[in-house]
PDB file of C-alpha atoms in Angstrom:
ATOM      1  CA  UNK G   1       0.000   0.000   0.000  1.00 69.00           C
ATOM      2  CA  UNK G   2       1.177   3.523  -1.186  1.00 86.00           C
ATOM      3  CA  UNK G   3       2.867   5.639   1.770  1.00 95.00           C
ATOM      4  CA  UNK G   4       0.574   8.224   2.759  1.00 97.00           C
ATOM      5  CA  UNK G   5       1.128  11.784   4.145  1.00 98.00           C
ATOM      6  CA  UNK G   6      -1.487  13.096   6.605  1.00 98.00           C
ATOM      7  CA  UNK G   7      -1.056  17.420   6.578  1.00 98.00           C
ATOM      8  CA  UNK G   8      -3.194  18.691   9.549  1.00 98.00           C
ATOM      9  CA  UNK G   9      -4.172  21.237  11.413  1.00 97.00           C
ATOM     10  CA  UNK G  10      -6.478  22.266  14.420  1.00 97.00           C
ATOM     11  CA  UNK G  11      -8.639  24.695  15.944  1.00 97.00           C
ATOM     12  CA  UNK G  12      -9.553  24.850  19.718  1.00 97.00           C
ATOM     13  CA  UNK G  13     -12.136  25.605  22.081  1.00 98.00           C
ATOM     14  CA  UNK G  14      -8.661  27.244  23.929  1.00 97.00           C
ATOM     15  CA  UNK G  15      -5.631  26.168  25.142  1.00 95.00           C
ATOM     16  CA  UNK G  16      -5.639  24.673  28.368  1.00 95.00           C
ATOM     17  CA  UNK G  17      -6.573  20.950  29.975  1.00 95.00           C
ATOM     18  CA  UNK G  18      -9.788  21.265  29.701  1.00 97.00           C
ATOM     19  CA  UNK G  19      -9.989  22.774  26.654  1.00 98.00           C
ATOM     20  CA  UNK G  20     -10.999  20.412  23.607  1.00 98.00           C
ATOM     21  CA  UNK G  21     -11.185  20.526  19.373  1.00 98.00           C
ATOM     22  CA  UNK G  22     -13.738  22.039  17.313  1.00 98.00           C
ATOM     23  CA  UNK G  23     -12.524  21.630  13.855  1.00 97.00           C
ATOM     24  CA  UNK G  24     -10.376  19.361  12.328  1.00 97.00           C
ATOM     25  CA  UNK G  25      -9.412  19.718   8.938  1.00 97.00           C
ATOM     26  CA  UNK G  26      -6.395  17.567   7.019  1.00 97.00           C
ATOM     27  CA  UNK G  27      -5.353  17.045   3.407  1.00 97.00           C
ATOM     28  CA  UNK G  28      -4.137  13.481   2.227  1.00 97.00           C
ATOM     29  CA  UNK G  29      -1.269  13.341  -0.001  1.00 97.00           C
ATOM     30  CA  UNK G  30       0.038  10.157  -1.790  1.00 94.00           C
ATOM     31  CA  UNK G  31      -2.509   9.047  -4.154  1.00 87.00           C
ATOM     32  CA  UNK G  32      -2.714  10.724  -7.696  1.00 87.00           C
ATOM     33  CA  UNK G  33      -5.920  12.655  -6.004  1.00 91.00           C
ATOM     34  CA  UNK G  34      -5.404  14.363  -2.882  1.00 94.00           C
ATOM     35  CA  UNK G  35      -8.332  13.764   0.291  1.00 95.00           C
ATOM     36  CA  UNK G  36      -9.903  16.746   2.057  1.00 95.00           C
ATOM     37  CA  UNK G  37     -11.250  16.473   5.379  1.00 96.00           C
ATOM     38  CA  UNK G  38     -12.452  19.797   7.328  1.00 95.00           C
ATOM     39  CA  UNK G  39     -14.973  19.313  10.065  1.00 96.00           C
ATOM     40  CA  UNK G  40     -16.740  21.332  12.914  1.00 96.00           C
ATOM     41  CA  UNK G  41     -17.492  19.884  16.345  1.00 97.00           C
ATOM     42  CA  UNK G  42     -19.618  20.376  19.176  1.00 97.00           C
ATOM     43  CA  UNK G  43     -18.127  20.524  23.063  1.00 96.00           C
ATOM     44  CA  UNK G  44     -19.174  20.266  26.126  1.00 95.00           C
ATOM     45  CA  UNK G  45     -16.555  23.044  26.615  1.00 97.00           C
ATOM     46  CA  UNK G  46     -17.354  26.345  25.793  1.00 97.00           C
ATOM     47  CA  UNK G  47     -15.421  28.574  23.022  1.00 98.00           C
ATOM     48  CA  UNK G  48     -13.017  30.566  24.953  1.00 97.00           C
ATOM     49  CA  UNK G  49     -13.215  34.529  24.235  1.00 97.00           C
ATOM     50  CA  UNK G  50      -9.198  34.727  23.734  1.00 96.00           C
ATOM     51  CA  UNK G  51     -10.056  31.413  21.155  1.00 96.00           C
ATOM     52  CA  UNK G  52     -12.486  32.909  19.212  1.00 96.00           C
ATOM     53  CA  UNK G  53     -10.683  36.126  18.366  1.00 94.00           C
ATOM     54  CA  UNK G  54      -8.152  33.580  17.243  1.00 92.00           C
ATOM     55  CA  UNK G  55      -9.603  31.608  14.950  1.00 93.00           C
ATOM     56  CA  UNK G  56     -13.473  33.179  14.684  1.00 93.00           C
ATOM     57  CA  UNK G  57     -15.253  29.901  15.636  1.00 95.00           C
ATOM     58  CA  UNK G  58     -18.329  30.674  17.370  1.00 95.00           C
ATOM     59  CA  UNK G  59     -20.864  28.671  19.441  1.00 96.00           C
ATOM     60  CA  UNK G  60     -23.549  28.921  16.869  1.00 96.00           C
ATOM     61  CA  UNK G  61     -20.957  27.490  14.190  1.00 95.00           C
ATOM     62  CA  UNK G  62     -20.739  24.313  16.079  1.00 96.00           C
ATOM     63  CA  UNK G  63     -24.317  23.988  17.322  1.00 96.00           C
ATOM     64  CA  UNK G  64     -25.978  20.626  16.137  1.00 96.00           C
ATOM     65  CA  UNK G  65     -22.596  19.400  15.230  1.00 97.00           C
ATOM     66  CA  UNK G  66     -21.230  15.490  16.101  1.00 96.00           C
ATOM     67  CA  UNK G  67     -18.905  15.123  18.514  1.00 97.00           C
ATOM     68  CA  UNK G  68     -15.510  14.876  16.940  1.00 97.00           C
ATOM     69  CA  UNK G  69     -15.153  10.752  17.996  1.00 97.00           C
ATOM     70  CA  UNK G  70     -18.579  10.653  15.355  1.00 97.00           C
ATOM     71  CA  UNK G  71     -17.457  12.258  13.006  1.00 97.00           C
ATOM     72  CA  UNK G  72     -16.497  11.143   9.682  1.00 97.00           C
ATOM     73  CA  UNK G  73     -13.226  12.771   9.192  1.00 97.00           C
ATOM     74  CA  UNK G  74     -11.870  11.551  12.598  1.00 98.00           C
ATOM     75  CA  UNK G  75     -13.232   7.837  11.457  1.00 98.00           C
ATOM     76  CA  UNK G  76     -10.606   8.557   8.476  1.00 98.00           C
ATOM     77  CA  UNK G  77      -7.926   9.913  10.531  1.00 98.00           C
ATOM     78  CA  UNK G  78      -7.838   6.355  12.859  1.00 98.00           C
ATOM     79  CA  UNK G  79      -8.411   4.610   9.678  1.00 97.00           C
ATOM     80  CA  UNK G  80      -5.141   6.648   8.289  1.00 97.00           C
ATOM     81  CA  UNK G  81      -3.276   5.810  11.810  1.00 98.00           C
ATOM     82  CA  UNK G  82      -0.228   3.079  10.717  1.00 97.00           C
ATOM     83  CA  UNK G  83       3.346   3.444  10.816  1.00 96.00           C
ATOM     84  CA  UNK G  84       3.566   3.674   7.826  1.00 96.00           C
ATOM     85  CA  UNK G  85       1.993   6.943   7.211  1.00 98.00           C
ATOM     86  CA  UNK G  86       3.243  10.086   7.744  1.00 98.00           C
ATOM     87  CA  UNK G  87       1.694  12.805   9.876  1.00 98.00           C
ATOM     88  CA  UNK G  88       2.482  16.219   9.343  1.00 98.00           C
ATOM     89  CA  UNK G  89       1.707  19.283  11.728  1.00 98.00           C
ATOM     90  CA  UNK G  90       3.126  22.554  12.247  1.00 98.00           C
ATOM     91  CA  UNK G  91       3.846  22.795  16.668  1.00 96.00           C
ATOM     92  CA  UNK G  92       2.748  18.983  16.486  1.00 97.00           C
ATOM     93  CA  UNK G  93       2.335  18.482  20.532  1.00 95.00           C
ATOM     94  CA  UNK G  94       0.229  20.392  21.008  1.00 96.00           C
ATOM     95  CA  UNK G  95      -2.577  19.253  17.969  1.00 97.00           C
ATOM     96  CA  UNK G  96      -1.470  15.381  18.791  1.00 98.00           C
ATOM     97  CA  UNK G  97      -1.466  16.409  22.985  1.00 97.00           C
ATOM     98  CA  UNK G  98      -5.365  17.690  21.738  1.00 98.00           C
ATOM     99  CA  UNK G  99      -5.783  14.663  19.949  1.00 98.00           C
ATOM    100  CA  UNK G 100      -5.143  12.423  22.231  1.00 98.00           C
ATOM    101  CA  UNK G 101      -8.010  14.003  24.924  1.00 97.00           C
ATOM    102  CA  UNK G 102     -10.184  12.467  22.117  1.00 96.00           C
ATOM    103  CA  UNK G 103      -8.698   8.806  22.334  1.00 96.00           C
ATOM    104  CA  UNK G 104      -6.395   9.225  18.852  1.00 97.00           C
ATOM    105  CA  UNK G 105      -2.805   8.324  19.979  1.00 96.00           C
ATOM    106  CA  UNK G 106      -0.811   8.398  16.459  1.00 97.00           C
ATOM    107  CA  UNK G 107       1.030   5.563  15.446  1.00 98.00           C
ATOM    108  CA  UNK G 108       2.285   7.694  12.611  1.00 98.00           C
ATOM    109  CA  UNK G 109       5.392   8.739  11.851  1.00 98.00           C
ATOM    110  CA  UNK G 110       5.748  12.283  13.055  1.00 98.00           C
ATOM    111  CA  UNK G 111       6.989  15.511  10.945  1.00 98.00           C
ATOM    112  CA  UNK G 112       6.727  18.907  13.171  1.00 98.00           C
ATOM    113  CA  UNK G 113       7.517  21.453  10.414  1.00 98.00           C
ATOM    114  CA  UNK G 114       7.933  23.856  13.156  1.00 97.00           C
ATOM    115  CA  UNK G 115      10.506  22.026  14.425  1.00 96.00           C
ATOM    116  CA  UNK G 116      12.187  21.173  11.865  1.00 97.00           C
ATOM    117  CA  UNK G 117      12.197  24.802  10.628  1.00 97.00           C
ATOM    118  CA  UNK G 118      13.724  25.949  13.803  1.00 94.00           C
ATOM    119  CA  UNK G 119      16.864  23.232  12.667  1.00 95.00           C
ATOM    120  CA  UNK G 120      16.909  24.837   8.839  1.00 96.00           C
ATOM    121  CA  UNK G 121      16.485  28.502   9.736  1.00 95.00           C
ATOM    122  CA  UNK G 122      17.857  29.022  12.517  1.00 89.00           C
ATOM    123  CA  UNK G 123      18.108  33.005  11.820  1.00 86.00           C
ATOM    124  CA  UNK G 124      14.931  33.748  11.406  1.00 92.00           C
ATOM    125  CA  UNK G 125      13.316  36.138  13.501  1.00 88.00           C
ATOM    126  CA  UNK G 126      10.377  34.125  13.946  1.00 92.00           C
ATOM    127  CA  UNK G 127       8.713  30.310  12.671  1.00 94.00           C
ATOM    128  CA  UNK G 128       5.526  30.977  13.015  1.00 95.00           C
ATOM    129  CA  UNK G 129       3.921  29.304   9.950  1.00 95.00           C
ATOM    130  CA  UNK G 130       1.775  32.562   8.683  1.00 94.00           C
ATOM    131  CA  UNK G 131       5.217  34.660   9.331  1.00 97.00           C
ATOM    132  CA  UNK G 132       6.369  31.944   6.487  1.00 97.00           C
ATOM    133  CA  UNK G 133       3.202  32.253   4.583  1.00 96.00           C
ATOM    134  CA  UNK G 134       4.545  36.003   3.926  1.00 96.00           C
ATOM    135  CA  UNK G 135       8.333  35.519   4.386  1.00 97.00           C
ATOM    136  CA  UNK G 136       8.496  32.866   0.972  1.00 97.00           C
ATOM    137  CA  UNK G 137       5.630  34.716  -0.877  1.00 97.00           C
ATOM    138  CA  UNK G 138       3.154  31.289  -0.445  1.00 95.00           C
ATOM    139  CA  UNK G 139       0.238  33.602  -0.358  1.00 94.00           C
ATOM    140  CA  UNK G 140       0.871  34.062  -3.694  1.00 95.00           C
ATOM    141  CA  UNK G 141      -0.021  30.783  -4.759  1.00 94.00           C
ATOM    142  CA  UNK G 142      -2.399  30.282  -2.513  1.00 92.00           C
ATOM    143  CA  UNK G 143      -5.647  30.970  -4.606  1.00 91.00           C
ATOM    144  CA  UNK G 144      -4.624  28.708  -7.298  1.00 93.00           C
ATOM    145  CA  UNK G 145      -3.901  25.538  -4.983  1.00 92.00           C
ATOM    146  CA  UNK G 146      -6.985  26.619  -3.053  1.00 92.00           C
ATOM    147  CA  UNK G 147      -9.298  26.800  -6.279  1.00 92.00           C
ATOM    148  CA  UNK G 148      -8.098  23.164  -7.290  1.00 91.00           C
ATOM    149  CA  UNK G 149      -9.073  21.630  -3.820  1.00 90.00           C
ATOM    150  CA  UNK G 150     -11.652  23.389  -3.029  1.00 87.00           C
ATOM    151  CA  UNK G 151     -10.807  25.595  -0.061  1.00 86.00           C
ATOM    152  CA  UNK G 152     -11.381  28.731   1.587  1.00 79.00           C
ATOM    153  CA  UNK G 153      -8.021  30.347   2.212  1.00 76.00           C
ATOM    154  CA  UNK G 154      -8.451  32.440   5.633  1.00 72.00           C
ATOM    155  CA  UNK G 155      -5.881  32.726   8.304  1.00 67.00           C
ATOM    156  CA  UNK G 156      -5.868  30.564  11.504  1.00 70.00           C
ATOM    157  CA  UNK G 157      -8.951  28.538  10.116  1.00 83.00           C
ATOM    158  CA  UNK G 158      -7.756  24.740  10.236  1.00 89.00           C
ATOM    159  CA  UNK G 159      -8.205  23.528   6.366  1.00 92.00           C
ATOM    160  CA  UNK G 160      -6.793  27.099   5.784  1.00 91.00           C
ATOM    161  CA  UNK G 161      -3.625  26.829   7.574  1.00 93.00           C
ATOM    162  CA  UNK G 162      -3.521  23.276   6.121  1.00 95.00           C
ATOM    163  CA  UNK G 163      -3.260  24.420   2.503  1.00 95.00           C
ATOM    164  CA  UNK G 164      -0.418  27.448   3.757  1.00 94.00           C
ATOM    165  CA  UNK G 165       1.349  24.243   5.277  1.00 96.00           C
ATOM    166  CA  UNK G 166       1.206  22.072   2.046  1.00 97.00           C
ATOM    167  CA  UNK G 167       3.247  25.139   0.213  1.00 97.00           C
ATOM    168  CA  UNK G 168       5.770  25.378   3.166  1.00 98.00           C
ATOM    169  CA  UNK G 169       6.314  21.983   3.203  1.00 98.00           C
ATOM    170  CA  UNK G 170       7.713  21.688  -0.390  1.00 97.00           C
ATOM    171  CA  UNK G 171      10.070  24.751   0.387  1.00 98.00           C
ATOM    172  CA  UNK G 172      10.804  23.322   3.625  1.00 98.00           C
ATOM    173  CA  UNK G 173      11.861  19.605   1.669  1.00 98.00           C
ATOM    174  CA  UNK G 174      14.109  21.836  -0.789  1.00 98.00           C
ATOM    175  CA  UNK G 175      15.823  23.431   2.256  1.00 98.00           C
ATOM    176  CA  UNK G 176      16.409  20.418   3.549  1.00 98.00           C
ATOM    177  CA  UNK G 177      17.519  18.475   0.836  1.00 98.00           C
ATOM    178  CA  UNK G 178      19.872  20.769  -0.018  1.00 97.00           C
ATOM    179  CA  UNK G 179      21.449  20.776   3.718  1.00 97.00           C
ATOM    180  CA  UNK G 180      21.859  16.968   3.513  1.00 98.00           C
ATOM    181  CA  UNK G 181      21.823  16.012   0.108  1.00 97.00           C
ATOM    182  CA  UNK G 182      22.585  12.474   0.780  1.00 97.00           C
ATOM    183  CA  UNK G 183      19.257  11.734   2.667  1.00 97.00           C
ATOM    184  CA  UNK G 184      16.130  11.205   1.536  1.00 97.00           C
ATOM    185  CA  UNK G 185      14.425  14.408   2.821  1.00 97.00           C
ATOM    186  CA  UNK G 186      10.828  13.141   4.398  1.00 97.00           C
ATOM    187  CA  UNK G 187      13.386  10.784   6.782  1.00 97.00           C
ATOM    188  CA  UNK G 188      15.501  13.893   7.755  1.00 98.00           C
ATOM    189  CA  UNK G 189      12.638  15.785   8.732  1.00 98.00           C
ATOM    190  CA  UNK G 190      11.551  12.904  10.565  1.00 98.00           C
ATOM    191  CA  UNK G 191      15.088  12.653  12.039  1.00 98.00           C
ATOM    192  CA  UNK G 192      14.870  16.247  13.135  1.00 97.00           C
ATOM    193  CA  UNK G 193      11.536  16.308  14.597  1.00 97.00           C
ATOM    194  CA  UNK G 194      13.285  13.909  17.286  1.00 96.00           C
ATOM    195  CA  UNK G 195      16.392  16.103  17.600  1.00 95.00           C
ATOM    196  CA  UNK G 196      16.965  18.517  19.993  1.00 93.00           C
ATOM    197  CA  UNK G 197      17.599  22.263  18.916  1.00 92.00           C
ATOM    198  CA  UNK G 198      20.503  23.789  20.269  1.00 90.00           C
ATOM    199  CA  UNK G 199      19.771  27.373  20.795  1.00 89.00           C
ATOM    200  CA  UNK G 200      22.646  29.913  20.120  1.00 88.00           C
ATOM    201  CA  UNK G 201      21.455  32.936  21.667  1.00 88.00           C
ATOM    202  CA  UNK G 202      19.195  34.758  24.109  1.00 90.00           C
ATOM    203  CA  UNK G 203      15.933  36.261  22.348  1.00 82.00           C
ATOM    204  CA  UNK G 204      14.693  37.721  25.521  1.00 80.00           C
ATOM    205  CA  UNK G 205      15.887  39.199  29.090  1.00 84.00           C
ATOM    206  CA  UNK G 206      18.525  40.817  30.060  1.00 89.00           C
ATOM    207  CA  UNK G 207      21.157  38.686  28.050  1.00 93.00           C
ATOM    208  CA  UNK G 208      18.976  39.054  25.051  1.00 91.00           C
ATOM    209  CA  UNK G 209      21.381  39.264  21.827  1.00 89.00           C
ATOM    210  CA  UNK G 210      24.183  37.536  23.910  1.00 93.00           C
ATOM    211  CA  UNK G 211      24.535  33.776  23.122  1.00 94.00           C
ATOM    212  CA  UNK G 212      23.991  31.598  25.678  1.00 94.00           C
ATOM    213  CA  UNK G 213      28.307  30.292  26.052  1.00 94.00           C
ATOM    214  CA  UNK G 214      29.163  33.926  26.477  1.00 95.00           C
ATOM    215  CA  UNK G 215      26.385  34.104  29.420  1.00 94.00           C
ATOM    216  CA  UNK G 216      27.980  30.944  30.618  1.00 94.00           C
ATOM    217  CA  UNK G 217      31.881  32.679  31.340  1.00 93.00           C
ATOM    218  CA  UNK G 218      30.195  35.302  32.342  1.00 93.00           C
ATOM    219  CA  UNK G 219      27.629  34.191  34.697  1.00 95.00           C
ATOM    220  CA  UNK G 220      27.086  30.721  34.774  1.00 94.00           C
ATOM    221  CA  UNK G 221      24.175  31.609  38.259  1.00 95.00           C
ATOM    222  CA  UNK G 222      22.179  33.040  36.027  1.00 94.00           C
ATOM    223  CA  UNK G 223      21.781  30.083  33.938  1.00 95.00           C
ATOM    224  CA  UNK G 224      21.444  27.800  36.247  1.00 95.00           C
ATOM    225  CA  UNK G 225      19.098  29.842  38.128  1.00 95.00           C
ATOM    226  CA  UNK G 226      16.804  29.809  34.928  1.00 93.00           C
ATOM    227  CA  UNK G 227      17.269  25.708  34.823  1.00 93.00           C
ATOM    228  CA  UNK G 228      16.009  25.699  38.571  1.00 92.00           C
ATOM    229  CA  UNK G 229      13.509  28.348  38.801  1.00 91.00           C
ATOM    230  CA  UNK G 230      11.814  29.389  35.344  1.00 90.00           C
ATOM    231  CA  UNK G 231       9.140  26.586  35.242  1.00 84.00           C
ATOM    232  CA  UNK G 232       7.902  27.918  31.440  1.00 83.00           C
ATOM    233  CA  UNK G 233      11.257  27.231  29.859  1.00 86.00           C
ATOM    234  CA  UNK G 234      10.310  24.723  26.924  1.00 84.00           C
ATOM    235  CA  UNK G 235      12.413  21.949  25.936  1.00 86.00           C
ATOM    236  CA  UNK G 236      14.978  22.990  23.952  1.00 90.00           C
ATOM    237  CA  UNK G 237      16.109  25.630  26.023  1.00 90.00           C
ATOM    238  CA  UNK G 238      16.445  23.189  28.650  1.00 92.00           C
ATOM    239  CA  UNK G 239      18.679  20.928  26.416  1.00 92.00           C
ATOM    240  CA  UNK G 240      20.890  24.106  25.590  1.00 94.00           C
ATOM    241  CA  UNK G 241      21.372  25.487  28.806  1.00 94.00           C
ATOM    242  CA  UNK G 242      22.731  22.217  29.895  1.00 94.00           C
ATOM    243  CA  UNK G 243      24.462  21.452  27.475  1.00 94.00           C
ATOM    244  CA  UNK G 244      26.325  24.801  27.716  1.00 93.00           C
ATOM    245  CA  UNK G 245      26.863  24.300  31.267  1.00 93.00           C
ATOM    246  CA  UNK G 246      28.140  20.560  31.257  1.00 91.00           C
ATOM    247  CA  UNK G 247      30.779  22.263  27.886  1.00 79.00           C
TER     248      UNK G 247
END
């Protein structure tokens, strides 16, 4: 059976425990014709304020909707969910961490494009994937892709973002097929989705602009201050500041 490649995006009643998804929409790639899925759900949670100004969802969009475990694109998705497949996200944890509340633990191989771009351009200011949509110019072939499939293009809406994603993945590939020309690209990205970032320099606080081996000759408290005390440091940083400290 032909390998297939699962792009996918999100939107949320909000972002915290309790908060649950209210559309799903995914594109999948593989086949000579490509599957659209883009669904609204009812919750038992309501729409957050901070949500809607986010992504525009109201209540009355999702009134009279299934619940996401009836619907027909999340009957797809677990059909979809083998290790041989690929699934593609951009800031995957948290759409699979969502996922999961809903009883779909992937099995998929996983491809966080936002990870991955934080590996390839490491200079940018910023990864976001609409700073991209504007950064590479994919708006301008948005329309087109969007008139073949059968989409409405609008920022932060879930089969929207999934088309903008579809575009940055193929400049993403390029990028990283040039970097490491002797590996098959989808694998890397894979690869790199698993691997730690090493993080050069401060981008906040009062080091900001200073990387972070400078901060540790100068004043290696600091950092380890931050490693005891700053509970919202994410992952990476983590990995870098003790990595710097240990070098």
């Amino acid at each position: 059976m032909a390998k297939r490649y699962i792009i996918l995006d999100t939107e949320t009643t909000g972002t915290n425990e309790e908060d649950r998804i209210i559309q799903l929409g995914y594109m999948v790639l593989g086949t000579k014709d490509i599957e659209v899925h883009n669904e609204f759900f009812s919750s038992d949670i309501p729409i957050k304020y901070g949500a809607m100004e986010v992504h525009g969802i109201t209540q009355e969009m999702i009134e009279g909707k299934p619940i996401i475990q009836n619907s027909q694109a999340f009957k797809r998705l677990q059909e979809l969910n083998t290790n041989e497949n690929y699934m593609i996200i951009h800031n995957a944890p948290f759409d699979l961490g969502m996922l999961a509340k809903d009883g779909f633990n992937t099995k998929m191989k996983v491809i966080d494009t936002l990870r991955v771009a934080k590996h390839i351009y490491k200079d940018e200011e910023a990864h976001r994937l609409q700073y991209f949509r504007y950064k590479m110019g994919l708006y301008k072939d948005e329309q087109k892709e969007a008139n073949e499939l059968g989409i409405e293009v609008k920022a932060h809406d879930a089969i929207g973002d999934v088309l903008v994603l579809k575009l940055f993945l193929s400049k993403l590939r390029q990028s990283v097929q040039k970097i490491f020309p002797d590996e098959n690209p989808v694998d890397k990205m894979v690869d790199l989705t698993n691997t730690p970032i090493l993080i050069d320099k401060f981008r906040f606080g009062k080091y900001k602009g200073k990387t972070l081996r400078e901060v540790a000759h100068e004043d290696a408290g600091y950092l380890r201050w931050m490693l005891s005390s700053m509970d919202n440091l994410d992952d990476d940083m983590k990995y870098s500041l003790q990595s710097v400290l240990e070098g």
